[in-house]
Coordinates of C-alpha atoms in Angstrom, one line a residue:
Chain A
X1 CA -40.2 9.5 19.4
X2 CA -38.1 12.0 17.6
X3 CA -34.6 11.2 16.5
X4 CA -33.1 13.7 18.9
X5 CA -35.0 12.2 21.9
X6 CA -33.8 8.8 20.8
X7 CA -30.2 10.0 20.7
X8 CA -30.5 11.6 24.1
X9 CA -31.9 8.4 25.5
X10 CA -29.1 6.3 24.0
X11 CA -26.5 8.8 25.3
X12 CA -28.0 8.7 28.7
X13 CA -28.1 4.9 28.8
X14 CA -24.5 4.8 27.6
X15 CA -23.4 7.3 30.2
X16 CA -25.4 5.5 32.8
X17 CA -23.8 2.2 32.1
X18 CA -20.4 3.9 31.9
X19 CA -21.2 5.5 35.2
X20 CA -22.4 2.2 36.6
X21 CA -18.9 0.8 36.5
X22 CA -17.4 4.0 37.7
X23 CA -20.2 4.4 40.3
X24 CA -19.5 0.9 41.6
X25 CA -15.9 1.8 42.1
X26 CA -17.0 5.1 43.6
X27 CA -19.2 3.3 46.0
X28 CA -16.7 0.7 47.0
X29 CA -13.6 2.8 47.1
X30 CA -14.6 6.3 47.8
X31 CA -18.2 6.5 48.8
X32 CA -18.9 3.3 50.7
X33 CA -21.7 3.7 53.1
X34 CA -20.1 4.4 56.4
X35 CA -22.4 2.2 58.3
X36 CA -23.9 5.2 60.0
X37 CA -27.0 5.6 62.0
X38 CA -29.4 4.9 59.0
X39 CA -28.5 1.6 57.5
X40 CA -30.4 0.0 54.6
X41 CA -33.4 -2.1 55.3
X42 CA -34.9 -5.1 53.6
X43 CA -38.1 -4.7 51.5
X44 CA -41.2 -4.7 53.7
X45 CA -43.6 -7.6 53.8
X46 CA -47.2 -7.1 52.7
X47 CA -48.2 -6.4 56.2
X48 CA -45.7 -3.6 56.9
X49 CA -47.1 -1.5 59.7
X50 CA -46.3 2.1 60.5
X51 CA -44.1 2.7 63.5
X52 CA -43.9 6.4 64.2
X53 CA -43.0 8.7 67.1
X54 CA -41.5 11.9 65.7
X55 CA -42.0 15.7 66.0
X56 CA -43.1 17.9 63.1
X57 CA -41.3 21.2 62.1
X58 CA -43.6 23.2 64.4
X59 CA -42.9 21.0 67.4
X60 CA -46.0 18.9 67.4
X61 CA -45.6 15.2 68.2
X62 CA -46.9 12.8 65.5
X63 CA -47.3 9.1 66.3
X64 CA -48.8 6.1 64.6
X65 CA -51.6 6.3 67.2
X66 CA -52.3 10.0 66.5
X67 CA -52.8 9.1 62.8
X68 CA -55.1 6.1 63.5
X69 CA -58.2 6.3 61.4
X70 CA -56.7 8.5 58.7
X71 CA -54.9 8.0 55.5
X72 CA -51.4 9.5 55.3
X73 CA -48.6 9.9 52.8
X74 CA -44.9 9.7 53.7
X75 CA -41.8 10.6 51.7
X76 CA -38.3 10.1 53.1
X77 CA -35.4 12.5 52.2
X78 CA -33.1 15.2 53.3
X79 CA -32.8 18.9 52.6
X80 CA -29.2 18.7 51.5
X81 CA -30.4 16.5 48.6
X82 CA -30.1 18.9 45.6
X83 CA -32.0 17.1 42.9
X84 CA -34.2 14.1 43.7
X85 CA -35.9 15.4 46.9
X86 CA -37.1 18.7 45.5
X87 CA -38.2 16.8 42.4
X88 CA -40.1 14.2 44.4
X89 CA -41.7 16.7 46.8
X90 CA -42.7 18.9 43.8
X91 CA -44.3 15.8 42.3
X92 CA -46.1 15.0 45.6
X93 CA -47.4 18.6 45.7
X94 CA -48.9 18.3 42.2
X95 CA -50.5 15.0 43.2
X96 CA -52.1 16.5 46.3
X97 CA -53.4 19.5 44.3
X98 CA -54.7 17.2 41.6
X99 CA -56.6 15.2 44.2
X100 CA -58.8 18.2 44.9
X101 CA -61.2 18.3 47.9
X102 CA -60.7 14.5 48.7
X103 CA -57.1 15.3 49.5
X104 CA -57.8 18.4 51.6
X105 CA -57.6 16.4 54.9
X106 CA -54.8 14.1 53.8
X107 CA -51.7 14.5 56.0
X108 CA -48.5 14.5 54.0
X109 CA -45.1 14.1 55.7
X110 CA -41.5 14.6 54.7
X111 CA -39.5 12.5 57.1
X112 CA -35.8 13.6 57.2
X113 CA -33.3 10.7 57.1
X114 CA -30.7 13.3 58.1
X115 CA -31.7 14.6 61.5
X116 CA -28.0 15.6 62.1
X117 CA -28.2 18.5 59.6
X118 CA -31.9 18.9 59.1
X119 CA -32.9 21.1 62.1
X120 CA -36.5 22.0 62.8
X121 CA -35.7 25.6 61.6
X122 CA -34.2 24.3 58.3
X123 CA -37.2 22.0 57.8
X124 CA -39.7 24.8 58.5
X125 CA -38.0 26.8 55.8
X126 CA -38.1 23.9 53.4
X127 CA -41.4 21.9 53.2
X128 CA -43.9 24.8 53.1
X129 CA -42.3 25.8 49.7
X130 CA -43.7 22.7 48.2
X131 CA -47.2 22.7 49.8
X132 CA -48.4 24.8 52.7
X133 CA -49.9 21.7 54.3
X134 CA -46.8 19.5 54.1
X135 CA -45.2 18.7 57.4
X136 CA -41.6 17.7 58.0
X137 CA -40.9 15.1 60.7
X138 CA -37.7 14.6 62.6
X139 CA -36.5 12.9 65.8
X140 CA -33.6 10.9 67.2
X141 CA -31.8 8.7 64.7
X142 CA -33.2 5.6 66.5
X143 CA -36.8 6.9 66.2
X144 CA -36.4 7.6 62.5
X145 CA -34.7 4.2 62.0
X146 CA -37.7 2.5 63.7
X147 CA -39.9 4.1 61.0
X148 CA -37.7 3.4 58.0
X149 CA -37.2 -0.2 59.2
X150 CA -40.9 -0.9 59.6
X151 CA -41.6 0.3 56.1
X152 CA -38.5 -1.0 54.4
X153 CA -37.2 2.4 53.5
X154 CA -33.6 2.5 52.3
X155 CA -31.3 5.3 53.6
X156 CA -27.5 4.9 53.3
X157 CA -25.0 7.6 54.0
X158 CA -22.3 8.1 51.4
X159 CA -19.3 10.5 51.1
X160 CA -18.5 11.6 47.6
X161 CA -14.8 11.6 46.6
X162 CA -12.9 14.7 47.5
X163 CA -15.9 16.0 49.4
X164 CA -15.2 18.6 52.1
X165 CA -14.8 17.4 55.7
X166 CA -18.1 16.2 57.1
X167 CA -19.9 16.4 53.8
X168 CA -22.1 13.5 52.8
X169 CA -25.2 12.5 50.8
X170 CA -27.8 9.9 51.5
X171 CA -28.9 7.3 48.9
X172 CA -32.5 6.7 49.7
X173 CA -35.8 5.2 48.6
X174 CA -37.8 7.4 46.2
X175 CA -41.2 5.9 46.9
X176 CA -44.2 7.6 48.4
X177 CA -45.6 5.4 51.2
X178 CA -49.4 5.4 51.7
X179 CA -50.5 4.3 55.2
X180 CA -54.1 3.3 55.6
X181 CA -56.4 4.2 58.5
X182 CA -55.5 0.9 60.2
X183 CA -51.8 1.8 60.2
X184 CA -50.8 -0.7 57.6
X185 CA -48.9 0.1 54.4
X186 CA -51.6 0.3 51.8
X187 CA -49.5 1.2 48.7
X188 CA -46.4 2.9 47.4
X189 CA -46.3 5.3 44.5
X190 CA -43.5 6.3 42.2
X191 CA -43.1 9.7 40.5
X192 CA -42.1 8.0 37.2
X193 CA -45.8 6.9 36.9
X194 CA -46.8 10.5 36.6
X195 CA -49.3 12.7 38.4
X196 CA -52.5 11.4 36.7
X197 CA -51.7 7.7 37.2
X198 CA -50.7 8.3 40.8
X199 CA -53.9 10.2 41.5
X200 CA -55.9 7.4 39.8
X201 CA -54.3 4.8 42.2
X202 CA -54.7 7.0 45.3
X203 CA -58.2 8.5 44.9
X204 CA -60.2 5.2 45.3
X205 CA -58.6 4.5 48.6
X206 CA -59.5 8.0 49.9
X207 CA -63.1 7.9 48.5
X208 CA -63.8 4.4 49.9
X209 CA -62.6 5.3 53.4
X210 CA -65.2 5.8 56.1
X211 CA -64.8 9.3 57.5
Chain B
X1 CA -8.7 53.2 30.1
X2 CA -6.1 50.5 30.6
X3 CA -8.5 48.6 32.7
X4 CA -11.0 48.9 29.8
X5 CA -8.4 47.6 27.4
X6 CA -7.6 44.7 29.6
X7 CA -11.2 43.9 30.0
X8 CA -11.8 43.9 26.3
X9 CA -8.7 41.7 25.8
X10 CA -9.9 39.4 28.4
X11 CA -13.4 39.3 26.9
X12 CA -11.9 38.6 23.5
X13 CA -9.8 35.8 24.9
X14 CA -12.9 34.2 26.6
X15 CA -15.0 34.6 23.4
X16 CA -12.3 32.9 21.3
X17 CA -12.3 29.9 23.6
X18 CA -16.1 29.7 23.8
X19 CA -17.5 26.4 22.5
X20 CA -20.2 26.4 19.8
X21 CA -22.5 24.5 22.2
X22 CA -25.6 26.6 22.9
X23 CA -27.5 26.7 26.1
X24 CA -31.3 26.9 26.4
X25 CA -33.5 27.3 29.4
X26 CA -30.8 27.3 32.1
X27 CA -32.2 27.3 35.6
X28 CA -31.4 26.4 39.2
X29 CA -33.3 26.0 42.4
X30 CA -33.1 28.1 45.5
X31 CA -31.1 26.2 48.1
X32 CA -32.6 25.2 51.4
X33 CA -31.4 27.0 54.4
X34 CA -27.8 26.1 55.2
X35 CA -27.7 23.3 52.6
X36 CA -24.4 23.4 50.7
X37 CA -25.5 21.8 47.5
X38 CA -27.4 23.0 44.4
X39 CA -28.3 21.7 41.0
X40 CA -28.2 23.5 37.6
X41 CA -30.3 22.3 34.6
X42 CA -30.3 23.4 30.9
X43 CA -30.6 22.0 27.4
X44 CA -27.2 21.8 25.7
X45 CA -27.2 21.8 21.9
X46 CA -24.3 20.9 19.7
X47 CA -24.8 22.4 16.2
X48 CA -21.6 21.0 14.8
X49 CA -21.0 17.7 12.9
X50 CA -18.9 16.2 15.6
X51 CA -19.9 15.1 19.1
X52 CA -18.8 17.3 21.9
X53 CA -17.8 16.0 25.4
X54 CA -18.4 18.2 28.4
X55 CA -15.7 17.0 30.9
X56 CA -15.8 19.4 33.8
X57 CA -17.4 22.5 35.2
X58 CA -16.7 25.3 37.6
X59 CA -18.7 28.0 39.3
X60 CA -17.9 31.1 41.5
X61 CA -20.8 30.0 43.6
X62 CA -19.4 26.7 44.8
X63 CA -16.1 24.9 45.5
X64 CA -16.8 22.2 43.0
X65 CA -19.1 21.4 40.1
X66 CA -19.7 17.8 39.2
X67 CA -21.6 16.2 36.3
X68 CA -24.2 13.9 37.8
X69 CA -26.9 11.5 37.0
X70 CA -29.1 9.1 39.0
X71 CA -28.9 5.4 39.2
X72 CA -32.0 3.6 40.3
X73 CA -31.2 0.5 42.4
X74 CA -33.2 -2.7 42.7
X75 CA -34.3 -1.8 46.2
X76 CA -36.2 1.2 44.9
X77 CA -33.7 3.7 46.1
X78 CA -31.7 6.1 44.0
X79 CA -28.2 7.3 44.2
X80 CA -26.4 10.1 42.5
X81 CA -23.5 9.0 40.4
X82 CA -20.8 11.3 39.0
X83 CA -20.3 10.8 35.3
X84 CA -16.9 11.4 33.6
X85 CA -18.4 13.3 30.7
X86 CA -21.6 14.4 29.2
X87 CA -21.5 13.8 25.4
X88 CA -23.6 16.0 23.2
X89 CA -24.1 14.2 19.9
X90 CA -23.4 15.9 16.6
X91 CA -26.3 18.1 15.7
X92 CA -28.0 16.9 18.8
X93 CA -29.0 18.0 22.4
X94 CA -28.7 16.7 25.9
X95 CA -31.3 17.7 28.4
X96 CA -30.2 18.3 32.0
X97 CA -33.3 18.0 34.1
X98 CA -34.6 17.1 37.5
X99 CA -34.2 13.4 38.3
X100 CA -31.7 12.9 35.4
X101 CA -28.4 14.4 34.3
X102 CA -27.6 17.6 36.1
X103 CA -24.8 19.8 37.2
X104 CA -24.3 19.5 40.9
X105 CA -22.8 22.5 42.8
X106 CA -21.0 21.1 45.8
X107 CA -20.0 23.1 48.9
X108 CA -21.9 26.3 48.0
X109 CA -20.2 29.5 49.2
X110 CA -23.5 31.3 49.5
X111 CA -27.2 30.4 49.6
X112 CA -28.8 30.3 46.1
X113 CA -31.6 32.9 46.3
X114 CA -34.7 32.8 44.2
X115 CA -34.7 35.7 41.6
X116 CA -30.9 35.9 41.4
X117 CA -28.7 34.0 38.9
X118 CA -25.9 31.5 39.3
X119 CA -23.0 31.2 36.8
X120 CA -21.4 27.9 35.7
X121 CA -18.7 27.4 33.1
X122 CA -18.5 24.0 31.5
X123 CA -15.3 22.9 29.8
X124 CA -15.3 20.6 26.8
X125 CA -12.7 17.8 26.1
X126 CA -10.9 20.2 23.7
X127 CA -10.7 22.9 26.3
X128 CA -13.4 25.2 25.0
X129 CA -15.8 26.7 27.5
X130 CA -19.6 26.9 27.7
X131 CA -20.8 29.7 29.9
X132 CA -24.1 29.3 31.6
X133 CA -26.1 31.9 33.6
X134 CA -28.9 30.2 35.3
X135 CA -31.8 32.1 36.8
X136 CA -32.6 30.7 40.3
X137 CA -36.2 29.6 40.6
X138 CA -38.3 28.6 43.6
X139 CA -37.1 25.5 45.4
X140 CA -40.2 23.6 44.3
X141 CA -39.7 24.5 40.6
X142 CA -39.6 21.6 38.1
X143 CA -38.5 23.4 35.0
X144 CA -40.2 23.6 31.6
X145 CA -40.0 19.8 31.2
X146 CA -42.1 18.8 34.1
X147 CA -44.4 21.6 35.2

């Protein structure tokens, strides 16, 4: 590790701890979750099972039943998310490309946790930029909440200080959720593990599955 | 002629206030549809022998510019956190990159369009400015760090 890198890391850690205190104040005083329609959920048990009844950005209904017998990946986010979501979707696209032919039939879904602002038109103009096969899913807040609750996905609405009227962001889980052919949560992946490691974790599941 | 003179005066004034901080590989991402937020990334280098603190930013493209990073929570979620300042160590650099420190454009006035550029001016604690002109890349771009 170079000295410059070390300095940067130290600075980032220092800033983060500084920001931690500030951020706590920010959360409690200015950005407290407004207890909106997408509250936080506890972590899922080992037997977390997919609950799904949503519509993709082309208007096709997708349910847990319609995915039965197939592997599928899910990421939860929102298009107003300026940094993390494009970063994670870009990561997911690189994972799918790195999988090669075994990933060709793998459905990959971006589930919006912000159905209020993420219209079907907006989603249709968003997900294909990352990968032509990615599908965005939306639905009524209760339907999305049923899915996030079942998988233990966190999604909490926050309003930054001094933000314009009606402006908010959503703190949310960054994991990629892998649902197996039987509808159970098989694994979760994190972008910090890198493309190669994620592909190495994912590939055996796909190769062992009976077509 | 007068306008030219004024312009050159103005330019001189801006140049005089410019910080010695240098900017490498600035870039931004195209914004999604009607989304009113954007992010700008770059490598900021401080060639001097004293640390420099970036304390604010502004842009003609948005109502506000905030200095942000991410905090990873125990439940596996992440939240963006505003930082009071970005300190660039003496003779060192700070990397603004996806998933880490970044400049957040809040309440965009116009969509950020791939192929165009977006300007941001950072201000240091001593009032000097750091102009950034960031090319807008594809929404799925990850920058030199991560591609």
